[in-house]
Structure formats: structure tokens, C-alpha cells
mmCIF file with all atom_site columns, C-alpha atoms in Angstrom:
data_model
loop_
_atom_site.group_PDB
_atom_site.id
_atom_site.type_symbol
_atom_site.label_atom_id
_atom_site.label_alt_id
_atom_site.label_comp_id
_atom_site.label_asym_id
_atom_site.label_entity_id
_atom_site.label_seq_id
_atom_site.pdbx_PDB_ins_code
_atom_site.Cartn_x
_atom_site.Cartn_y
_atom_site.Cartn_z
_atom_site.occupancy
_atom_site.B_iso_or_equiv
_atom_site.pdbx_formal_charge
_atom_site.auth_seq_id
_atom_site.auth_comp_id
_atom_site.auth_asym_id
_atom_site.auth_atom_id
_atom_site.pdbx_PDB_model_num
ATOM 1   C CA . MET A 1 1   ? 70.337 15.163 30.719 1.00 47.00 ? 164 MET A CA 1
ATOM 2   C CA . ASN A 1 2   ? 68.396 12.219 31.713 1.00 51.00 ? 165 ASN A CA 1
ATOM 3   C CA . LEU A 1 3   ? 66.388 13.912 34.365 1.00 45.00 ? 166 LEU A CA 1
ATOM 4   C CA . LYS A 1 4   ? 65.415 16.602 31.978 1.00 48.00 ? 167 LYS A CA 1
ATOM 5   C CA . ARG A 1 5   ? 64.160 13.763 29.585 1.00 45.00 ? 168 ARG A CA 1
ATOM 6   C CA . ILE A 1 6   ? 62.242 12.066 32.359 1.00 44.00 ? 169 ILE A CA 1
ATOM 7   C CA . ALA A 1 7   ? 60.681 15.189 33.480 1.00 42.00 ? 170 ALA A CA 1
ATOM 8   C CA . ILE A 1 8   ? 59.570 16.249 29.966 1.00 44.00 ? 171 ILE A CA 1
ATOM 9   C CA . ALA A 1 9   ? 58.219 12.781 29.315 1.00 44.00 ? 172 ALA A CA 1
ATOM 10  C CA . GLY A 1 10  ? 56.263 12.711 32.623 1.00 45.00 ? 173 GLY A CA 1
ATOM 11  C CA . THR A 1 11  ? 54.771 16.078 31.901 1.00 44.00 ? 174 THR A CA 1
ATOM 12  C CA . VAL A 1 12  ? 53.850 14.972 28.298 1.00 39.00 ? 175 VAL A CA 1
ATOM 13  C CA . ALA A 1 13  ? 52.404 11.525 29.662 1.00 41.00 ? 176 ALA A CA 1
ATOM 14  C CA . ALA A 1 14  ? 50.337 13.568 32.203 1.00 41.00 ? 177 ALA A CA 1
ATOM 15  C CA . ALA A 1 15  ? 48.968 15.852 29.551 1.00 39.00 ? 178 ALA A CA 1
ATOM 16  C CA . VAL A 1 16  ? 48.036 12.983 27.334 1.00 36.00 ? 179 VAL A CA 1
ATOM 17  C CA . VAL A 1 17  ? 46.171 11.235 30.314 1.00 37.00 ? 180 VAL A CA 1
ATOM 18  C CA . ALA A 1 18  ? 44.462 14.235 31.189 1.00 39.00 ? 181 ALA A CA 1
ATOM 19  C CA . GLY A 1 19  ? 43.392 14.945 27.818 1.00 40.00 ? 182 GLY A CA 1
ATOM 20  C CA . GLY A 1 20  ? 42.266 11.534 27.156 1.00 38.00 ? 183 GLY A CA 1
ATOM 21  C CA . THR A 1 21  ? 40.300 11.373 30.222 1.00 33.00 ? 184 THR A CA 1
ATOM 22  C CA . ALA A 1 22  ? 38.717 14.789 29.078 1.00 32.00 ? 185 ALA A CA 1
ATOM 23  C CA . LEU A 1 23  ? 37.889 13.283 25.896 1.00 31.00 ? 186 LEU A CA 1
ATOM 24  C CA . ALA A 1 24  ? 36.606 9.934  27.042 1.00 32.00 ? 187 ALA A CA 1
ATOM 25  C CA . ALA A 1 25  ? 34.321 11.466 29.524 1.00 34.00 ? 188 ALA A CA 1
ATOM 26  C CA . PRO A 1 26  ? 32.250 14.304 28.112 1.00 39.00 ? 189 PRO A CA 1
ATOM 27  C CA . ALA A 1 27  ? 31.003 17.117 30.169 1.00 43.00 ? 190 ALA A CA 1
ATOM 28  C CA . SER A 1 28  ? 27.865 15.994 31.991 1.00 49.00 ? 191 SER A CA 1
ATOM 29  C CA . ALA A 1 29  ? 24.727 18.159 31.594 1.00 57.00 ? 192 ALA A CA 1
ATOM 30  C CA . ASP A 1 30  ? 23.558 18.068 35.333 1.00 70.00 ? 193 ASP A CA 1
ATOM 31  C CA . THR A 1 31  ? 25.541 16.079 37.874 1.00 74.00 ? 194 THR A CA 1
ATOM 32  C CA . THR A 1 32  ? 26.448 19.309 39.754 1.00 74.00 ? 195 THR A CA 1
ATOM 33  C CA . SER A 1 33  ? 24.511 19.780 42.793 1.00 79.00 ? 196 SER A CA 1
ATOM 34  C CA . TYR A 1 34  ? 25.338 23.371 43.585 1.00 73.00 ? 197 TYR A CA 1
ATOM 35  C CA . ALA A 1 35  ? 23.651 26.505 42.148 1.00 72.00 ? 198 ALA A CA 1
ATOM 36  C CA . ALA A 1 36  ? 23.845 30.011 43.594 1.00 74.00 ? 199 ALA A CA 1
ATOM 37  C CA . PRO A 1 37  ? 22.136 31.665 45.145 1.00 77.00 ? 200 PRO A CA 1
ATOM 38  C CA . TYR A 1 38  ? 20.219 28.741 46.626 1.00 77.00 ? 201 TYR A CA 1
ATOM 39  C CA . GLY A 1 39  ? 22.873 26.094 47.316 1.00 82.00 ? 202 GLY A CA 1
ATOM 40  C CA . TYR A 1 40  ? 22.857 22.505 47.039 1.00 91.00 ? 203 TYR A CA 1
ATOM 41  C CA . TRP A 1 41  ? 20.151 20.495 45.142 1.00 93.00 ? 204 TRP A CA 1
ATOM 42  C CA . PRO A 1 42  ? 19.971 16.648 45.227 1.00 94.00 ? 205 PRO A CA 1
ATOM 43  C CA . VAL A 1 43  ? 21.037 14.827 41.956 1.00 95.00 ? 206 VAL A CA 1
ATOM 44  C CA . LEU A 1 44  ? 18.542 12.342 40.830 1.00 96.00 ? 207 LEU A CA 1
ATOM 45  C CA . ARG A 1 45  ? 19.759 9.372  38.489 1.00 96.00 ? 208 ARG A CA 1
ATOM 46  C CA . GLN A 1 46  ? 18.068 6.476  36.900 1.00 97.00 ? 209 GLN A CA 1
ATOM 47  C CA . GLY A 1 47  ? 17.509 3.623  39.261 1.00 96.00 ? 210 GLY A CA 1
ATOM 48  C CA . GLN A 1 48  ? 16.594 5.993  42.320 1.00 96.00 ? 211 GLN A CA 1
ATOM 49  C CA . THR A 1 49  ? 13.388 5.810  44.298 1.00 95.00 ? 212 THR A CA 1
ATOM 50  C CA . SER A 1 50  ? 12.224 8.790  46.486 1.00 93.00 ? 213 SER A CA 1
ATOM 51  C CA . GLU A 1 51  ? 9.533  11.395 47.024 1.00 93.00 ? 214 GLU A CA 1
ATOM 52  C CA . ASN A 1 52  ? 11.720 13.730 45.073 1.00 95.00 ? 215 ASN A CA 1
ATOM 53  C CA . VAL A 1 53  ? 11.609 11.404 42.188 1.00 96.00 ? 216 VAL A CA 1
ATOM 54  C CA . ARG A 1 54  ? 7.889  11.348 42.535 1.00 95.00 ? 217 ARG A CA 1
ATOM 55  C CA . ALA A 1 55  ? 7.673  15.188 42.448 1.00 95.00 ? 218 ALA A CA 1
ATOM 56  C CA . LEU A 1 56  ? 9.904  15.169 39.501 1.00 96.00 ? 219 LEU A CA 1
ATOM 57  C CA . GLN A 1 57  ? 7.741  12.909 37.593 1.00 96.00 ? 220 GLN A CA 1
ATOM 58  C CA . TRP A 1 58  ? 4.670  15.159 38.415 1.00 95.00 ? 221 TRP A CA 1
ATOM 59  C CA . PHE A 1 59  ? 6.666  18.324 37.370 1.00 95.00 ? 222 PHE A CA 1
ATOM 60  C CA . LEU A 1 60  ? 7.469  16.538 34.072 1.00 95.00 ? 223 LEU A CA 1
ATOM 61  C CA . SER A 1 61  ? 4.098  15.618 33.508 1.00 94.00 ? 224 SER A CA 1
ATOM 62  C CA . CYS A 1 62  ? 2.759  19.145 34.198 1.00 91.00 ? 225 CYS A CA 1
ATOM 63  C CA . ASP A 1 63  ? 5.092  20.392 31.437 1.00 92.00 ? 226 ASP A CA 1
ATOM 64  C CA . GLY A 1 64  ? 3.532  18.081 28.853 1.00 92.00 ? 227 GLY A CA 1
ATOM 65  C CA . TYR A 1 65  ? 5.671  14.844 29.172 1.00 93.00 ? 228 TYR A CA 1
ATOM 66  C CA . ASP A 1 66  ? 3.693  11.493 29.474 1.00 89.00 ? 229 ASP A CA 1
ATOM 67  C CA . GLN A 1 67  ? 5.009  10.433 32.704 1.00 84.00 ? 230 GLN A CA 1
ATOM 68  C CA . PRO A 1 68  ? 3.759  7.734  35.123 1.00 78.00 ? 231 PRO A CA 1
ATOM 69  C CA . ALA A 1 69  ? 4.593  8.645  38.926 1.00 70.00 ? 232 ALA A CA 1
ATOM 70  C CA . PRO A 1 70  ? 5.444  5.640  40.843 1.00 82.00 ? 233 PRO A CA 1
ATOM 71  C CA . SER A 1 71  ? 8.531  7.322  42.368 1.00 88.00 ? 234 SER A CA 1
ATOM 72  C CA . HIS A 1 72  ? 10.918 4.900  40.518 1.00 94.00 ? 235 HIS A CA 1
ATOM 73  C CA . PHE A 1 73  ? 13.553 6.797  38.143 1.00 96.00 ? 236 PHE A CA 1
ATOM 74  C CA . GLY A 1 74  ? 13.228 4.233  35.328 1.00 96.00 ? 237 GLY A CA 1
ATOM 75  C CA . PRO A 1 75  ? 13.972 4.520  31.569 1.00 96.00 ? 238 PRO A CA 1
ATOM 76  C CA . LYS A 1 76  ? 10.780 6.479  30.846 1.00 96.00 ? 239 LYS A CA 1
ATOM 77  C CA . THR A 1 77  ? 11.625 9.144  33.341 1.00 97.00 ? 240 THR A CA 1
ATOM 78  C CA . ARG A 1 78  ? 15.140 9.329  31.955 1.00 97.00 ? 241 ARG A CA 1
ATOM 79  C CA . ALA A 1 79  ? 13.821 9.911  28.416 1.00 97.00 ? 242 ALA A CA 1
ATOM 80  C CA . ASN A 1 80  ? 11.593 12.469 29.685 1.00 97.00 ? 243 ASN A CA 1
ATOM 81  C CA . VAL A 1 81  ? 14.455 14.213 31.416 1.00 97.00 ? 244 VAL A CA 1
ATOM 82  C CA . VAL A 1 82  ? 16.597 14.034 28.385 1.00 97.00 ? 245 VAL A CA 1
ATOM 83  C CA . ALA A 1 83  ? 13.756 15.623 26.330 1.00 96.00 ? 246 ALA A CA 1
ATOM 84  C CA . PHE A 1 84  ? 13.281 18.386 28.674 1.00 96.00 ? 247 PHE A CA 1
ATOM 85  C CA . GLN A 1 85  ? 17.014 19.247 29.044 1.00 96.00 ? 248 GLN A CA 1
ATOM 86  C CA . GLN A 1 86  ? 17.147 19.179 25.190 1.00 96.00 ? 249 GLN A CA 1
ATOM 87  C CA . ARG A 1 87  ? 14.349 21.603 25.187 1.00 95.00 ? 250 ARG A CA 1
ATOM 88  C CA . TYR A 1 88  ? 15.607 23.955 27.971 1.00 94.00 ? 251 TYR A CA 1
ATOM 89  C CA . LEU A 1 89  ? 19.342 23.495 28.543 1.00 94.00 ? 252 LEU A CA 1
ATOM 90  C CA . THR A 1 90  ? 22.350 23.499 26.310 1.00 90.00 ? 253 THR A CA 1
ATOM 91  C CA . SER A 1 91  ? 23.421 20.107 27.334 1.00 86.00 ? 254 SER A CA 1
ATOM 92  C CA . PHE A 1 92  ? 21.586 16.790 28.572 1.00 91.00 ? 255 PHE A CA 1
ATOM 93  C CA . ASP A 1 93  ? 22.585 13.583 30.265 1.00 94.00 ? 256 ASP A CA 1
ATOM 94  C CA . GLY A 1 94  ? 19.301 12.503 31.851 1.00 96.00 ? 257 GLY A CA 1
ATOM 95  C CA . ASN A 1 95  ? 20.469 13.336 35.421 1.00 96.00 ? 258 ASN A CA 1
ATOM 96  C CA . VAL A 1 96  ? 18.689 15.917 37.370 1.00 96.00 ? 259 VAL A CA 1
ATOM 97  C CA . GLY A 1 97  ? 20.861 18.254 39.254 1.00 94.00 ? 260 GLY A CA 1
ATOM 98  C CA . ALA A 1 98  ? 20.942 21.972 39.899 1.00 93.00 ? 261 ALA A CA 1
ATOM 99  C CA . GLN A 1 99  ? 20.328 23.216 36.469 1.00 92.00 ? 262 GLN A CA 1
ATOM 100 C CA . THR A 1 100 ? 17.581 20.813 35.613 1.00 95.00 ? 263 THR A CA 1
ATOM 101 C CA . TRP A 1 101 ? 15.779 21.517 38.806 1.00 95.00 ? 264 TRP A CA 1
ATOM 102 C CA . ARG A 1 102 ? 15.991 25.327 38.413 1.00 92.00 ? 265 ARG A CA 1
ATOM 103 C CA . ALA A 1 103 ? 14.733 24.919 34.775 1.00 93.00 ? 266 ALA A CA 1
ATOM 104 C CA . LEU A 1 104 ? 11.967 22.577 35.690 1.00 93.00 ? 267 LEU A CA 1
ATOM 105 C CA . LEU A 1 105 ? 10.811 24.819 38.476 1.00 92.00 ? 268 LEU A CA 1
ATOM 106 C CA . THR A 1 106 ? 10.991 27.781 36.247 1.00 89.00 ? 269 THR A CA 1
ATOM 107 C CA . HIS A 1 107 ? 9.120  26.360 33.265 1.00 85.00 ? 270 HIS A CA 1
ATOM 108 C CA . ALA A 1 108 ? 6.742  23.742 34.813 1.00 77.00 ? 271 ALA A CA 1
ATOM 109 C CA . ALA A 1 109 ? 5.700  24.949 38.237 1.00 71.00 ? 272 ALA A CA 1
ATOM 110 C CA . PRO A 1 110 ? 2.611  27.067 38.265 1.00 70.00 ? 273 PRO A CA 1
ATOM 111 C CA . THR A 1 111 ? 0.893  26.189 41.638 1.00 75.00 ? 274 THR A CA 1
ATOM 112 C CA . GLY A 1 112 ? -0.827 29.231 42.813 1.00 86.00 ? 275 GLY A CA 1
ATOM 113 C CA . TYR A 1 113 ? -3.921 29.168 45.025 1.00 91.00 ? 276 TYR A CA 1
ATOM 114 C CA . GLY A 1 114 ? -6.895 27.809 43.405 1.00 93.00 ? 277 GLY A CA 1
ATOM 115 C CA . GLN A 1 115 ? -4.941 25.993 40.581 1.00 93.00 ? 278 GLN A CA 1
ATOM 116 C CA . LYS A 1 116 ? -5.478 22.445 39.650 1.00 94.00 ? 279 LYS A CA 1
ATOM 117 C CA . ASN A 1 117 ? -2.788 20.496 37.858 1.00 93.00 ? 280 ASN A CA 1
ATOM 118 C CA . ASN A 1 118 ? 0.085  18.059 38.109 1.00 93.00 ? 281 ASN A CA 1
ATOM 119 C CA . CYS A 1 119 ? 2.491  20.633 39.491 1.00 94.00 ? 282 CYS A CA 1
ATOM 120 C CA . VAL A 1 120 ? 0.213  21.049 42.517 1.00 95.00 ? 283 VAL A CA 1
ATOM 121 C CA . LYS A 1 121 ? 0.567  17.233 42.875 1.00 95.00 ? 284 LYS A CA 1
ATOM 122 C CA . ALA A 1 122 ? 4.284  17.547 42.739 1.00 94.00 ? 285 ALA A CA 1
ATOM 123 C CA . LEU A 1 123 ? 3.862  20.264 45.667 1.00 95.00 ? 286 LEU A CA 1
ATOM 124 C CA . GLN A 1 124 ? 1.637  18.089 47.561 1.00 95.00 ? 287 GLN A CA 1
ATOM 125 C CA . VAL A 1 125 ? 4.065  15.172 47.492 1.00 94.00 ? 288 VAL A CA 1
ATOM 126 C CA . LEU A 1 126 ? 6.910  17.338 48.649 1.00 95.00 ? 289 LEU A CA 1
ATOM 127 C CA . LEU A 1 127 ? 4.824  18.928 51.444 1.00 94.00 ? 290 LEU A CA 1
ATOM 128 C CA . ASN A 1 128 ? 3.834  15.485 52.654 1.00 93.00 ? 291 ASN A CA 1
ATOM 129 C CA . LYS A 1 129 ? 7.601  14.764 53.195 1.00 89.00 ? 292 LYS A CA 1
ATOM 130 C CA . TRP A 1 130 ? 6.942  16.874 56.457 1.00 81.00 ? 293 TRP A CA 1
ATOM 131 C CA . ARG A 1 131 ? 4.565  14.825 58.311 1.00 74.00 ? 294 ARG A CA 1
ATOM 132 C CA . TYR A 1 132 ? 2.762  17.586 60.203 1.00 70.00 ? 295 TYR A CA 1
ATOM 133 C CA . SER A 1 133 ? 0.200  14.890 61.368 1.00 73.00 ? 296 SER A CA 1
ATOM 134 C CA . ASP A 1 134 ? -1.847 15.607 58.443 1.00 78.00 ? 297 ASP A CA 1
ATOM 135 C CA . ASP A 1 135 ? -0.837 14.204 55.043 1.00 87.00 ? 298 ASP A CA 1
ATOM 136 C CA . LEU A 1 136 ? -2.402 15.894 52.042 1.00 92.00 ? 299 LEU A CA 1
ATOM 137 C CA . PRO A 1 137 ? -4.267 13.856 49.664 1.00 94.00 ? 300 PRO A CA 1
ATOM 138 C CA . ILE A 1 138 ? -2.494 14.172 46.103 1.00 94.00 ? 301 ILE A CA 1
ATOM 139 C CA . THR A 1 139 ? -5.388 15.725 44.532 1.00 95.00 ? 302 THR A CA 1
ATOM 140 C CA . GLY A 1 140 ? -3.726 18.236 42.242 1.00 94.00 ? 303 GLY A CA 1
ATOM 141 C CA . TYR A 1 141 ? -5.864 21.100 43.755 1.00 95.00 ? 304 TYR A CA 1
ATOM 142 C CA . HIS A 1 142 ? -4.218 24.027 45.656 1.00 95.00 ? 305 HIS A CA 1
ATOM 143 C CA . GLY A 1 143 ? -6.984 24.778 47.899 1.00 96.00 ? 306 GLY A CA 1
ATOM 144 C CA . PRO A 1 144 ? -7.273 25.601 51.650 1.00 96.00 ? 307 PRO A CA 1
ATOM 145 C CA . ARG A 1 145 ? -5.333 22.397 53.076 1.00 94.00 ? 308 ARG A CA 1
ATOM 146 C CA . THR A 1 146 ? -2.359 22.772 50.725 1.00 94.00 ? 309 THR A CA 1
ATOM 147 C CA . LYS A 1 147 ? -2.133 26.565 51.301 1.00 95.00 ? 310 LYS A CA 1
ATOM 148 C CA . GLN A 1 148 ? -2.185 26.038 55.139 1.00 94.00 ? 311 GLN A CA 1
ATOM 149 C CA . LYS A 1 149 ? 0.336  23.264 54.963 1.00 93.00 ? 312 LYS A CA 1
ATOM 150 C CA . LEU A 1 150 ? 2.387  25.360 52.557 1.00 95.00 ? 313 LEU A CA 1
ATOM 151 C CA . ILE A 1 151 ? 2.422  28.353 54.912 1.00 95.00 ? 314 ILE A CA 1
ATOM 152 C CA . ARG A 1 152 ? 3.407  26.074 57.977 1.00 94.00 ? 315 ARG A CA 1
ATOM 153 C CA . PHE A 1 153 ? 6.318  24.920 56.116 1.00 94.00 ? 316 PHE A CA 1
ATOM 154 C CA . GLN A 1 154 ? 7.463  28.195 54.826 1.00 95.00 ? 317 GLN A CA 1
ATOM 155 C CA . SER A 1 155 ? 7.173  29.953 58.261 1.00 95.00 ? 318 SER A CA 1
ATOM 156 C CA . GLY A 1 156 ? 9.061  26.858 59.889 1.00 93.00 ? 319 GLY A CA 1
ATOM 157 C CA . HIS A 1 157 ? 12.027 27.412 57.355 1.00 93.00 ? 320 HIS A CA 1
ATOM 158 C CA . GLY A 1 158 ? 12.372 31.048 57.529 1.00 95.00 ? 321 GLY A CA 1
ATOM 159 C CA . LEU A 1 159 ? 10.575 31.851 54.216 1.00 96.00 ? 322 LEU A CA 1
ATOM 160 C CA . PRO A 1 160 ? 7.925  34.431 53.460 1.00 96.00 ? 323 PRO A CA 1
ATOM 161 C CA . ALA A 1 161 ? 4.732  32.712 54.408 1.00 96.00 ? 324 ALA A CA 1
ATOM 162 C CA . THR A 1 162 ? 2.711  33.429 51.437 1.00 94.00 ? 325 THR A CA 1
ATOM 163 C CA . GLY A 1 163 ? 1.015  30.087 50.829 1.00 94.00 ? 326 GLY A CA 1
ATOM 164 C CA . THR A 1 164 ? 2.333  30.198 47.291 1.00 93.00 ? 327 THR A CA 1
ATOM 165 C CA . PRO A 1 165 ? 5.677  28.515 46.503 1.00 93.00 ? 328 PRO A CA 1
ATOM 166 C CA . ASP A 1 166 ? 8.695  30.455 44.833 1.00 93.00 ? 329 ASP A CA 1
ATOM 167 C CA . LEU A 1 167 ? 12.030 28.963 43.815 1.00 92.00 ? 330 LEU A CA 1
ATOM 168 C CA . ARG A 1 168 ? 13.361 29.319 47.229 1.00 93.00 ? 331 ARG A CA 1
ATOM 169 C CA . THR A 1 169 ? 10.276 27.472 48.848 1.00 94.00 ? 332 THR A CA 1
ATOM 170 C CA . TYR A 1 170 ? 10.666 24.676 46.332 1.00 95.00 ? 333 TYR A CA 1
ATOM 171 C CA . HIS A 1 171 ? 14.342 24.587 47.035 1.00 95.00 ? 334 HIS A CA 1
ATOM 172 C CA . LYS A 1 172 ? 13.722 24.129 50.557 1.00 95.00 ? 335 LYS A CA 1
ATOM 173 C CA . LEU A 1 173 ? 11.222 21.440 49.948 1.00 95.00 ? 336 LEU A CA 1
ATOM 174 C CA . ILE A 1 174 ? 13.376 19.426 47.567 1.00 95.00 ? 337 ILE A CA 1
ATOM 175 C CA . ALA A 1 175 ? 17.000 19.860 49.147 1.00 93.00 ? 338 ALA A CA 1
ATOM 176 C CA . THR A 1 176 ? 16.160 19.774 52.848 1.00 87.00 ? 339 THR A CA 1
ATOM 177 C CA . ALA A 1 177 ? 15.707 16.393 54.347 1.00 80.00 ? 340 ALA A CA 1
ATOM 178 C CA . SER A 1 178 ? 12.346 15.629 55.856 1.00 74.00 ? 341 SER A CA 1
ATOM 179 C CA . GLY A 1 179 ? 11.942 16.620 59.407 1.00 62.00 ? 342 GLY A CA 1
ATOM 180 C CA . SER A 1 180 ? 14.769 19.184 59.224 1.00 56.00 ? 343 SER A CA 1
#
């Protein structure tokens, strides 16, 4: 009889603890790094510094969010990420994982040849992670040099070498460590 009570009490306690944990930590909008069919995306959070953060800032700016691009994920970047998530996603937490990357690249990444905008600056920052002996100036113009470097990147990573980035190209640029 005592073993049965102990087993029931243990089960109830486990359920209460699990339930309490679930209530104490609400589901996060975007700390998951995996999204099919592309695979893993880096998760960016406030406090980080990187070229991916710098590209994120240019993409946010391209979508109309007043955003400096110092490569540091500070409070202003987090506020803009939250505002972006509120606009395009069903939940938000200010982190940039697979869901936010995909939404951002779907809504704020027009970077075709001949265009000049902050999205092209993000593309140029990402391309400069690969030091093919010629860094691109961050001009925001998708001209011959940007197209040439993009084609080189695409062909070197098994992508269609079109000179225009698609979601697969952006995924490789963002998720692959430079030099890989």
C-alpha cells in the first residue's frame, strides 16, 4: 500500500514540476536553429557580435527599421527584431533563429543585379566572410564585383551560380562558417 502511494505521489509531483516549468518558461519564438529543408541556422541573441549580426542589422534596415549596423546585437537591434517578429511571426522573443531568418530573407532581401539598397549591403557583408582575396566595399550596389563574388561563392558551395541570391544561397552564407 505504501509503495502504491509513493508511486502516485511521485507521478503527481513530476506532473506538477513539469507543468510548473512549462508555465514558468513560455515557448520561445525563435531559439530553434533547425528549419527544413535548409537545415541549421545560427541563433543570434542580444550581446553577440559578428558579421551575421551586422548582416541582420542591414536586413532590418532594408525592411524599414531604423537600425545602426555596428555588428553588436544591442537593445536597439533586439527591439527591431521584436517589432519584425510581431509583424511577420506569431510569437516573438527578440532572438533570431531559423523562423526569423527565413521570414527576414523572405520579406526584406531584394538583392537582384543592379539594385542599390541596404539588403545588398547585408549580402556584401556576408560575402566578405569569404576572403577570396578581394573584399567588397559595402556600397549597397549589386554591381559586377558583387555579382562575380556571389557567383564564385555559389559555384564553390554547390548552388546554382546565378549571381542572384535565393534562400538556399542566403542559408549557406549565414549558416556556413567562413572558409568552409
